[in-house]
C-alpha cells in the first residue's frame, strides 16, 4: 500500500463530507492519457490542495474531455464537486468511476454515502454490500458495515413514521422523521412528510424551513413553492406569498393552483401597497377606504383583517378622527393586547380626546413591549404634562374648540365668547369682576392658540402665559389691557373699565 502523500492529506481539509480518500493503489495507473491530460490532472490536484476549487474543477473538466475513460479524472472531479457542496453533480461522476473500475471500493463507498443522504436506502445498501464483497480495507469494511446498520435503522424509523402519519399522529411522525433526516439530510420525501406534520401541528416556521429545502433539493418542485405561498398567505405575509407563487409560475406558467392563487395574492398586495401610499400622502380617509377593501378581498384570513384594522387605526389617528380611531384600535388590541404600534396610536387618539390618563396607560403598556422606543418615551412624557396641565388652564376648553381646530375656527370662537363676556356688558360689580377674569382667559387663549410658537409650547405641556415660566406675560394690579391688544378690532364695544 502506498502511503498518503502531502497533497492527499491537505485534501482532507477541503472535503466537508464523510469521504474515503482516493485509494492510492490506483494512483499510478495510466489509461492511455496523453501529456495534456496528465498536465490537467497534476494542476487540478495542486489547485485542489490549495483550496482553489473552481480552478481545480476546470482542469478536471479538461482531463475528462481529453480522456473520457480516465476513471481517476472522474473521481477527482467528483471530489471537487463534493468539496463545493454539489452532491448532485458528484453522483454521476462516481457512478462513471464504478462503471469504468468496478473494484474501486472508495468510489462505491462514497456513492453509497451520497445515496443514503438522499434517502435512496435500497441503492445505498446495494453499494455497501458490494464494498464488503470486493476485498475492502479494514477501514472501508467497518464503514460499510456501520452504514448498513444505520440504513436498516432508518428503514425501521421510516416505517413507523408512515404508520404514525397515516394515523394522523403528526407529533410522533415528526419526531421519528427528525431522526431519519439527521442522516438522510437530502431526503425530499421525508422532509415533505415532516412539513405536512408541522402544518398540521401549526408549526409554520418549521414547515417553511423544510419546504424551502425541498424546493432546492428537487428540480421543478412547483408544489413546494405553492405550499410555501399558501403558508405565507395564511400568516398574513402577502409579499413573501407573492414571491413564492411567482417562483412556481416561473417553473410552470400554466400551473392552475399557482395561477389562481397568484391572482388573489396580487390583488391583495396591490391594495395594501396602495393603502400605504395613501397614508404616506396623508390621504387618510382614502387609506381607510382602501384597507376596508382589503378586508372584503380577503375576509377569511385573520391576519389580514388584523393588519387592515391596525392600519385603519393609524390612519384615523393621523387624520384626527379620534373617536373612530379609539374604537378600531380597541378591536385590534382585543386580539393582541401587546401590539405596540396600536397602543401608540390609541394613546395619541386618547390625547386628541383629552383623555390623558387613558393615554398614559397605553403608553406605559407599550413601553413594556417596546423598550428603547423614543416615540413611546416622548409620548408618555407629553401625556403626563398634558394631564398636569389639564388640571390647570386649558385654552382649548376655554374657547370650546378641539385640539385639531384651525386658526379661523379659533378666532370665530374667540369673537363669540369675547362679545358674550365683555365686562361692559355687566353692571353688577361682582359680575363685572368675574367677567373681567373670564375675558382675560378668553383673550389669553386666543393669543396662545393663534400664535404657532406659543400653541406648540402649549400642546407639549407648557403654558406660555404662566408667570413662573413666562415673565414677559405678567398681569399685575388688575386688568390693564393686553399691551395695545384690542379683542374686537373695530367692533361695537368700547374697552373701558373703572376700578374706583
PDB file of C-alpha atoms in Angstrom, residues 172-431:
ATOM      1  CA  UNK A 172     -44.878  11.217  16.751  1.00  0.00           C
ATOM      2  CA  UNK A 173     -44.329  11.135  12.991  1.00  0.00           C
ATOM      3  CA  UNK A 174     -42.358  14.394  13.084  1.00  0.00           C
ATOM      4  CA  UNK A 175     -40.157  13.125  15.936  1.00  0.00           C
ATOM      5  CA  UNK A 176     -39.372   9.928  14.010  1.00  0.00           C
ATOM      6  CA  UNK A 177     -38.642  11.896  10.853  1.00  0.00           C
ATOM      7  CA  UNK A 178     -36.258  14.116  12.826  1.00  0.00           C
ATOM      8  CA  UNK A 179     -34.109  11.046  13.427  1.00  0.00           C
ATOM      9  CA  UNK A 180     -34.347   9.999   9.770  1.00  0.00           C
ATOM     10  CA  UNK A 181     -33.431  13.416   8.379  1.00  0.00           C
ATOM     11  CA  UNK A 182     -30.488  13.705  10.744  1.00  0.00           C
ATOM     12  CA  UNK A 183     -28.808  11.115   8.493  1.00  0.00           C
ATOM     13  CA  UNK A 184     -30.808  11.481   5.257  1.00  0.00           C
ATOM     14  CA  UNK A 185     -30.361  15.243   5.074  1.00  0.00           C
ATOM     15  CA  UNK A 186     -31.239  15.407   1.360  1.00  0.00           C
ATOM     16  CA  UNK A 187     -34.270  13.116   1.551  1.00  0.00           C
ATOM     17  CA  UNK A 188     -37.025  15.106  -0.173  1.00  0.00           C
ATOM     18  CA  UNK A 189     -39.864  12.712   0.649  1.00  0.00           C
ATOM     19  CA  UNK A 190     -39.098  12.701   4.384  1.00  0.00           C
ATOM     20  CA  UNK A 191     -38.879  16.482   4.503  1.00  0.00           C
ATOM     21  CA  UNK A 192     -42.156  16.830   2.621  1.00  0.00           C
ATOM     22  CA  UNK A 193     -43.889  14.496   5.054  1.00  0.00           C
ATOM     23  CA  UNK A 194     -42.396  16.327   8.038  1.00  0.00           C
ATOM     24  CA  UNK A 195     -43.527  19.664   6.560  1.00  0.00           C
ATOM     25  CA  UNK A 196     -47.087  18.305   6.388  1.00  0.00           C
ATOM     26  CA  UNK A 197     -46.785  17.266  10.040  1.00  0.00           C
ATOM     27  CA  UNK A 198     -45.608  20.744  11.014  1.00  0.00           C
ATOM     28  CA  UNK A 199     -48.515  22.332   9.124  1.00  0.00           C
ATOM     29  CA  UNK A 200     -50.914  20.017  10.928  1.00  0.00           C
ATOM     30  CA  UNK A 201     -49.461  20.954  14.328  1.00  0.00           C
ATOM     31  CA  UNK A 202     -49.342  24.677  13.497  1.00  0.00           C
ATOM     32  CA  UNK A 203     -45.517  24.932  13.444  1.00  0.00           C
ATOM     33  CA  UNK A 204     -45.446  27.016  10.286  1.00  0.00           C
ATOM     34  CA  UNK A 205     -41.887  28.265  10.665  1.00  0.00           C
ATOM     35  CA  UNK A 206     -40.569  24.686  10.686  1.00  0.00           C
ATOM     36  CA  UNK A 207     -42.798  23.761   7.758  1.00  0.00           C
ATOM     37  CA  UNK A 208     -41.407  26.688   5.770  1.00  0.00           C
ATOM     38  CA  UNK A 209     -37.847  25.569   6.516  1.00  0.00           C
ATOM     39  CA  UNK A 210     -38.477  22.044   5.225  1.00  0.00           C
ATOM     40  CA  UNK A 211     -40.363  23.207   2.132  1.00  0.00           C
ATOM     41  CA  UNK A 212     -37.629  25.676   1.212  1.00  0.00           C
ATOM     42  CA  UNK A 213     -35.129  22.816   1.431  1.00  0.00           C
ATOM     43  CA  UNK A 214     -37.237  20.588  -0.826  1.00  0.00           C
ATOM     44  CA  UNK A 215     -37.621  23.387  -3.377  1.00  0.00           C
ATOM     45  CA  UNK A 216     -33.830  23.338  -3.759  1.00  0.00           C
ATOM     46  CA  UNK A 217     -33.312  19.570  -3.499  1.00  0.00           C
ATOM     47  CA  UNK A 218     -35.938  18.629  -6.091  1.00  0.00           C
ATOM     48  CA  UNK A 219     -35.947  20.104  -9.591  1.00  0.00           C
ATOM     49  CA  UNK A 220     -39.127  21.873 -10.756  1.00  0.00           C
ATOM     50  CA  UNK A 221     -40.763  21.482  -7.336  1.00  0.00           C
ATOM     51  CA  UNK A 222     -43.818  23.610  -8.093  1.00  0.00           C
ATOM     52  CA  UNK A 223     -45.795  22.043  -5.259  1.00  0.00           C
ATOM     53  CA  UNK A 224     -43.249  23.206  -2.681  1.00  0.00           C
ATOM     54  CA  UNK A 225     -43.487  26.792  -3.929  1.00  0.00           C
ATOM     55  CA  UNK A 226     -47.282  26.616  -3.943  1.00  0.00           C
ATOM     56  CA  UNK A 227     -47.387  25.371  -0.359  1.00  0.00           C
ATOM     57  CA  UNK A 228     -44.869  27.994   0.741  1.00  0.00           C
ATOM     58  CA  UNK A 229     -47.012  30.708  -0.839  1.00  0.00           C
ATOM     59  CA  UNK A 230     -50.186  29.492   0.858  1.00  0.00           C
ATOM     60  CA  UNK A 231     -48.460  29.266   4.255  1.00  0.00           C
ATOM     61  CA  UNK A 232     -47.119  32.812   3.990  1.00  0.00           C
ATOM     62  CA  UNK A 233     -50.590  33.933   2.916  1.00  0.00           C
ATOM     63  CA  UNK A 234     -52.274  32.420   5.977  1.00  0.00           C
ATOM     64  CA  UNK A 235     -49.616  34.121   8.115  1.00  0.00           C
ATOM     65  CA  UNK A 236     -50.518  37.489   6.583  1.00  0.00           C
ATOM     66  CA  UNK A 237     -47.210  37.947   4.734  1.00  0.00           C
ATOM     67  CA  UNK A 238     -48.557  38.971   1.329  1.00  0.00           C
ATOM     68  CA  UNK A 239     -45.172  39.942  -0.118  1.00  0.00           C
ATOM     69  CA  UNK A 240     -43.467  36.608   0.647  1.00  0.00           C
ATOM     70  CA  UNK A 241     -46.573  34.787  -0.562  1.00  0.00           C
ATOM     71  CA  UNK A 242     -46.366  36.657  -3.862  1.00  0.00           C
ATOM     72  CA  UNK A 243     -42.640  35.902  -4.214  1.00  0.00           C
ATOM     73  CA  UNK A 244     -43.119  32.156  -3.723  1.00  0.00           C
ATOM     74  CA  UNK A 245     -46.097  31.791  -6.072  1.00  0.00           C
ATOM     75  CA  UNK A 246     -44.139  33.649  -8.740  1.00  0.00           C
ATOM     76  CA  UNK A 247     -41.362  31.044  -8.399  1.00  0.00           C
ATOM     77  CA  UNK A 248     -43.979  28.366  -9.041  1.00  0.00           C
ATOM     78  CA  UNK A 249     -45.175  30.130 -12.205  1.00  0.00           C
ATOM     79  CA  UNK A 250     -41.608  30.553 -13.438  1.00  0.00           C
ATOM     80  CA  UNK A 251     -41.328  26.757 -13.446  1.00  0.00           C
ATOM     81  CA  UNK A 252     -44.823  26.190 -14.870  1.00  0.00           C
ATOM     82  CA  UNK A 253     -46.735  29.225 -16.219  1.00  0.00           C
ATOM     83  CA  UNK A 254     -49.820  27.024 -16.705  1.00  0.00           C
ATOM     84  CA  UNK A 255     -49.920  25.681 -13.131  1.00  0.00           C
ATOM     85  CA  UNK A 256     -53.633  26.035 -12.264  1.00  0.00           C
ATOM     86  CA  UNK A 257     -53.315  26.179  -8.475  1.00  0.00           C
ATOM     87  CA  UNK A 258     -50.443  28.653  -8.561  1.00  0.00           C
ATOM     88  CA  UNK A 259     -52.090  30.906 -11.147  1.00  0.00           C
ATOM     89  CA  UNK A 260     -55.382  31.055  -9.266  1.00  0.00           C
ATOM     90  CA  UNK A 261     -53.583  31.805  -6.006  1.00  0.00           C
ATOM     91  CA  UNK A 262     -51.330  34.336  -7.740  1.00  0.00           C
ATOM     92  CA  UNK A 263     -54.322  36.409  -8.891  1.00  0.00           C
ATOM     93  CA  UNK A 264     -55.691  36.591  -5.351  1.00  0.00           C
ATOM     94  CA  UNK A 265     -52.362  37.480  -3.745  1.00  0.00           C
ATOM     95  CA  UNK A 266     -51.511  40.038  -6.414  1.00  0.00           C
ATOM     96  CA  UNK A 267     -54.862  41.812  -5.944  1.00  0.00           C
ATOM     97  CA  UNK A 268     -54.455  41.901  -2.170  1.00  0.00           C
ATOM     98  CA  UNK A 269     -50.837  43.017  -2.372  1.00  0.00           C
ATOM     99  CA  UNK A 270     -51.760  45.837  -4.755  1.00  0.00           C
ATOM    100  CA  UNK A 271     -54.489  47.085  -2.411  1.00  0.00           C
ATOM    101  CA  UNK A 272     -52.188  47.068   0.622  1.00  0.00           C
ATOM    102  CA  UNK A 273     -49.382  48.882  -1.189  1.00  0.00           C
ATOM    103  CA  UNK A 274     -51.888  51.441  -2.477  1.00  0.00           C
ATOM    104  CA  UNK A 275     -53.267  51.988   1.035  1.00  0.00           C
ATOM    105  CA  UNK A 276     -49.773  52.520   2.432  1.00  0.00           C
ATOM    106  CA  UNK A 277     -49.011  55.027  -0.318  1.00  0.00           C
ATOM    107  CA  UNK A 278     -52.163  56.948   0.620  1.00  0.00           C
ATOM    108  CA  UNK A 279     -51.034  57.083   4.241  1.00  0.00           C
ATOM    109  CA  UNK A 280     -47.664  58.454   3.119  1.00  0.00           C
ATOM    110  CA  UNK A 281     -49.535  61.104   1.106  1.00  0.00           C
ATOM    111  CA  UNK A 282     -51.605  61.933   4.221  1.00  0.00           C
ATOM    112  CA  UNK A 283     -54.805  60.975   2.399  1.00  0.00           C
ATOM    113  CA  UNK A 284     -56.037  59.226   5.487  1.00  0.00           C
ATOM    114  CA  UNK A 285     -59.723  58.784   4.644  1.00  0.00           C
ATOM    115  CA  UNK A 286     -58.818  57.271   1.267  1.00  0.00           C
ATOM    116  CA  UNK A 287     -56.385  54.932   3.047  1.00  0.00           C
ATOM    117  CA  UNK A 288     -59.164  53.831   5.404  1.00  0.00           C
ATOM    118  CA  UNK A 289     -61.407  53.041   2.436  1.00  0.00           C
ATOM    119  CA  UNK A 290     -58.635  51.071   0.750  1.00  0.00           C
ATOM    120  CA  UNK A 291     -57.968  48.961   3.844  1.00  0.00           C
ATOM    121  CA  UNK A 292     -61.695  48.305   4.160  1.00  0.00           C
ATOM    122  CA  UNK A 293     -61.465  46.940   0.599  1.00  0.00           C
ATOM    123  CA  UNK A 294     -58.610  44.684   1.762  1.00  0.00           C
ATOM    124  CA  UNK A 295     -60.910  43.098   4.339  1.00  0.00           C
ATOM    125  CA  UNK A 296     -63.528  42.475   1.633  1.00  0.00           C
ATOM    126  CA  UNK A 297     -60.946  40.937  -0.695  1.00  0.00           C
ATOM    127  CA  UNK A 298     -59.789  38.517   1.999  1.00  0.00           C
ATOM    128  CA  UNK A 299     -62.364  38.154   4.777  1.00  0.00           C
ATOM    129  CA  UNK A 300     -61.268  34.674   5.874  1.00  0.00           C
ATOM    130  CA  UNK A 301     -57.603  35.173   6.818  1.00  0.00           C
ATOM    131  CA  UNK A 302     -57.473  36.595  10.315  1.00  0.00           C
ATOM    132  CA  UNK A 303     -54.013  38.127   9.917  1.00  0.00           C
ATOM    133  CA  UNK A 304     -55.121  40.356   7.036  1.00  0.00           C
ATOM    134  CA  UNK A 305     -58.173  41.537   8.971  1.00  0.00           C
ATOM    135  CA  UNK A 306     -55.956  42.476  11.918  1.00  0.00           C
ATOM    136  CA  UNK A 307     -53.425  44.174   9.623  1.00  0.00           C
ATOM    137  CA  UNK A 308     -56.160  46.210   7.941  1.00  0.00           C
ATOM    138  CA  UNK A 309     -57.689  47.296  11.246  1.00  0.00           C
ATOM    139  CA  UNK A 310     -54.280  48.175  12.677  1.00  0.00           C
ATOM    140  CA  UNK A 311     -53.545  50.442   9.732  1.00  0.00           C
ATOM    141  CA  UNK A 312     -57.083  51.911   9.768  1.00  0.00           C
ATOM    142  CA  UNK A 313     -56.493  52.730  13.441  1.00  0.00           C
ATOM    143  CA  UNK A 314     -53.271  54.507  12.470  1.00  0.00           C
ATOM    144  CA  UNK A 315     -54.846  56.420   9.560  1.00  0.00           C
ATOM    145  CA  UNK A 316     -57.790  57.587  11.671  1.00  0.00           C
ATOM    146  CA  UNK A 317     -55.441  58.745  14.425  1.00  0.00           C
ATOM    147  CA  UNK A 318     -53.304  60.669  11.966  1.00  0.00           C
ATOM    148  CA  UNK A 319     -56.443  62.123  10.396  1.00  0.00           C
ATOM    149  CA  UNK A 320     -57.583  63.467  13.782  1.00  0.00           C
ATOM    150  CA  UNK A 321     -60.647  61.216  13.859  1.00  0.00           C
ATOM    151  CA  UNK A 322     -60.021  60.244  17.438  1.00  0.00           C
ATOM    152  CA  UNK A 323     -63.363  58.696  18.341  1.00  0.00           C
ATOM    153  CA  UNK A 324     -63.357  56.294  15.366  1.00  0.00           C
ATOM    154  CA  UNK A 325     -59.672  55.590  15.893  1.00  0.00           C
ATOM    155  CA  UNK A 326     -60.165  54.557  19.517  1.00  0.00           C
ATOM    156  CA  UNK A 327     -62.929  52.140  18.536  1.00  0.00           C
ATOM    157  CA  UNK A 328     -60.896  50.429  15.786  1.00  0.00           C
ATOM    158  CA  UNK A 329     -57.667  50.393  17.811  1.00  0.00           C
ATOM    159  CA  UNK A 330     -59.513  48.741  20.676  1.00  0.00           C
ATOM    160  CA  UNK A 331     -60.701  45.957  18.359  1.00  0.00           C
ATOM    161  CA  UNK A 332     -57.092  45.251  17.364  1.00  0.00           C
ATOM    162  CA  UNK A 333     -55.930  45.243  20.988  1.00  0.00           C
ATOM    163  CA  UNK A 334     -58.606  42.738  21.950  1.00  0.00           C
ATOM    164  CA  UNK A 335     -56.851  40.316  19.618  1.00  0.00           C
ATOM    165  CA  UNK A 336     -53.323  41.305  20.587  1.00  0.00           C
ATOM    166  CA  UNK A 337     -53.023  43.449  23.741  1.00  0.00           C
ATOM    167  CA  UNK A 338     -49.255  43.723  23.195  1.00  0.00           C
ATOM    168  CA  UNK A 339     -49.463  45.365  19.751  1.00  0.00           C
ATOM    169  CA  UNK A 340     -47.075  48.261  20.355  1.00  0.00           C
ATOM    170  CA  UNK A 341     -47.966  50.287  17.247  1.00  0.00           C
ATOM    171  CA  UNK A 342     -51.665  50.128  18.016  1.00  0.00           C
ATOM    172  CA  UNK A 343     -51.096  51.055  21.654  1.00  0.00           C
ATOM    173  CA  UNK A 344     -49.192  54.131  20.500  1.00  0.00           C
ATOM    174  CA  UNK A 345     -51.903  55.073  18.013  1.00  0.00           C
ATOM    175  CA  UNK A 346     -54.696  54.682  20.545  1.00  0.00           C
ATOM    176  CA  UNK A 347     -52.711  56.695  23.081  1.00  0.00           C
ATOM    177  CA  UNK A 348     -52.437  59.531  20.567  1.00  0.00           C
ATOM    178  CA  UNK A 349     -56.169  59.305  19.847  1.00  0.00           C
ATOM    179  CA  UNK A 350     -56.861  59.500  23.585  1.00  0.00           C
ATOM    180  CA  UNK A 351     -54.733  62.661  23.742  1.00  0.00           C
ATOM    181  CA  UNK A 352     -56.798  64.156  20.920  1.00  0.00           C
ATOM    182  CA  UNK A 353     -59.883  63.373  23.012  1.00  0.00           C
ATOM    183  CA  UNK A 354     -58.157  64.874  26.078  1.00  0.00           C
ATOM    184  CA  UNK A 355     -58.372  61.524  27.873  1.00  0.00           C
ATOM    185  CA  UNK A 356     -54.868  61.821  29.215  1.00  0.00           C
ATOM    186  CA  UNK A 357     -54.969  59.167  31.925  1.00  0.00           C
ATOM    187  CA  UNK A 358     -56.005  56.536  29.367  1.00  0.00           C
ATOM    188  CA  UNK A 359     -53.260  57.754  27.021  1.00  0.00           C
ATOM    189  CA  UNK A 360     -50.723  57.346  29.815  1.00  0.00           C
ATOM    190  CA  UNK A 361     -51.896  53.783  30.462  1.00  0.00           C
ATOM    191  CA  UNK A 362     -51.497  52.883  26.788  1.00  0.00           C
ATOM    192  CA  UNK A 363     -48.027  54.392  26.559  1.00  0.00           C
ATOM    193  CA  UNK A 364     -46.979  52.572  29.725  1.00  0.00           C
ATOM    194  CA  UNK A 365     -48.286  49.279  28.286  1.00  0.00           C
ATOM    195  CA  UNK A 366     -46.437  49.951  25.020  1.00  0.00           C
ATOM    196  CA  UNK A 367     -43.223  50.681  26.934  1.00  0.00           C
ATOM    197  CA  UNK A 368     -43.269  47.153  28.424  1.00  0.00           C
ATOM    198  CA  UNK A 369     -43.069  45.625  24.950  1.00  0.00           C
ATOM    199  CA  UNK A 370     -41.187  48.341  23.067  1.00  0.00           C
ATOM    200  CA  UNK A 371     -38.060  49.087  25.039  1.00  0.00           C
ATOM    201  CA  UNK A 372     -35.864  51.941  23.831  1.00  0.00           C
ATOM    202  CA  UNK A 373     -38.676  53.271  21.622  1.00  0.00           C
ATOM    203  CA  UNK A 374     -38.129  57.012  21.629  1.00  0.00           C
ATOM    204  CA  UNK A 375     -41.645  57.712  20.361  1.00  0.00           C
ATOM    205  CA  UNK A 376     -43.143  55.916  23.365  1.00  0.00           C
ATOM    206  CA  UNK A 377     -40.945  57.809  25.807  1.00  0.00           C
ATOM    207  CA  UNK A 378     -41.762  61.183  24.273  1.00  0.00           C
ATOM    208  CA  UNK A 379     -45.470  60.375  24.002  1.00  0.00           C
ATOM    209  CA  UNK A 380     -45.669  59.284  27.629  1.00  0.00           C
ATOM    210  CA  UNK A 381     -43.912  62.431  28.838  1.00  0.00           C
ATOM    211  CA  UNK A 382     -46.235  64.555  26.704  1.00  0.00           C
ATOM    212  CA  UNK A 383     -49.360  62.820  28.021  1.00  0.00           C
ATOM    213  CA  UNK A 384     -48.153  63.291  31.593  1.00  0.00           C
ATOM    214  CA  UNK A 385     -47.521  67.012  31.006  1.00  0.00           C
ATOM    215  CA  UNK A 386     -50.913  67.440  29.396  1.00  0.00           C
ATOM    216  CA  UNK A 387     -52.628  65.680  32.287  1.00  0.00           C
ATOM    217  CA  UNK A 388     -50.909  68.003  34.722  1.00  0.00           C
ATOM    218  CA  UNK A 389     -51.763  70.971  32.528  1.00  0.00           C
ATOM    219  CA  UNK A 390     -55.414  69.924  32.199  1.00  0.00           C
ATOM    220  CA  UNK A 391     -55.818  70.318  35.923  1.00  0.00           C
ATOM    221  CA  UNK A 392     -54.847  73.970  35.499  1.00  0.00           C
ATOM    222  CA  UNK A 393     -55.793  76.102  32.497  1.00  0.00           C
ATOM    223  CA  UNK A 394     -56.825  74.555  29.189  1.00  0.00           C
ATOM    224  CA  UNK A 395     -57.035  77.158  26.452  1.00  0.00           C
ATOM    225  CA  UNK A 396     -58.883  74.785  24.128  1.00  0.00           C
ATOM    226  CA  UNK A 397     -61.582  74.255  26.739  1.00  0.00           C
ATOM    227  CA  UNK A 398     -61.764  77.980  27.444  1.00  0.00           C
ATOM    228  CA  UNK A 399     -62.634  78.643  23.797  1.00  0.00           C
ATOM    229  CA  UNK A 400     -64.624  75.424  23.446  1.00  0.00           C
ATOM    230  CA  UNK A 401     -62.647  74.143  20.466  1.00  0.00           C
ATOM    231  CA  UNK A 402     -60.900  70.859  19.745  1.00  0.00           C
ATOM    232  CA  UNK A 403     -57.138  70.494  19.732  1.00  0.00           C
ATOM    233  CA  UNK A 404     -57.310  70.000  15.989  1.00  0.00           C
ATOM    234  CA  UNK A 405     -59.132  73.344  15.461  1.00  0.00           C
ATOM    235  CA  UNK A 406     -57.853  75.601  12.679  1.00  0.00           C
ATOM    236  CA  UNK A 407     -56.993  79.287  13.237  1.00  0.00           C
ATOM    237  CA  UNK A 408     -60.242  80.568  11.666  1.00  0.00           C
ATOM    238  CA  UNK A 409     -62.301  78.355  13.951  1.00  0.00           C
ATOM    239  CA  UNK A 410     -60.331  79.592  16.985  1.00  0.00           C
ATOM    240  CA  UNK A 411     -60.855  83.261  16.070  1.00  0.00           C
ATOM    241  CA  UNK A 412     -64.544  82.693  15.450  1.00  0.00           C
ATOM    242  CA  UNK A 413     -64.972  81.050  18.861  1.00  0.00           C
ATOM    243  CA  UNK A 414     -62.957  83.831  20.498  1.00  0.00           C
ATOM    244  CA  UNK A 415     -65.071  86.632  18.991  1.00  0.00           C
ATOM    245  CA  UNK A 416     -68.283  84.965  20.096  1.00  0.00           C
ATOM    246  CA  UNK A 417     -67.080  84.461  23.680  1.00  0.00           C
ATOM    247  CA  UNK A 418     -65.411  87.870  23.890  1.00  0.00           C
ATOM    248  CA  UNK A 419     -68.641  89.586  22.978  1.00  0.00           C
ATOM    249  CA  UNK A 420     -70.502  87.449  25.494  1.00  0.00           C
ATOM    250  CA  UNK A 421     -68.089  88.142  28.366  1.00  0.00           C
ATOM    251  CA  UNK A 422     -67.066  91.727  27.658  1.00  0.00           C
ATOM    252  CA  UNK A 423     -67.020  93.446  31.102  1.00  0.00           C
ATOM    253  CA  UNK A 424     -69.022  96.399  29.743  1.00  0.00           C
ATOM    254  CA  UNK A 425     -71.960  94.019  29.443  1.00  0.00           C
ATOM    255  CA  UNK A 426     -72.206  93.708  33.215  1.00  0.00           C
ATOM    256  CA  UNK A 427     -73.317  96.378  35.724  1.00  0.00           C
ATOM    257  CA  UNK A 428     -73.171  94.436  38.967  1.00  0.00           C
ATOM    258  CA  UNK A 429     -69.656  94.931  40.454  1.00  0.00           C
ATOM    259  CA  UNK A 430     -69.266  91.242  41.362  1.00  0.00           C
ATOM    260  CA  UNK A 431     -70.460  90.051  37.953  1.00  0.00           C
TER     261      UNK A 431
END
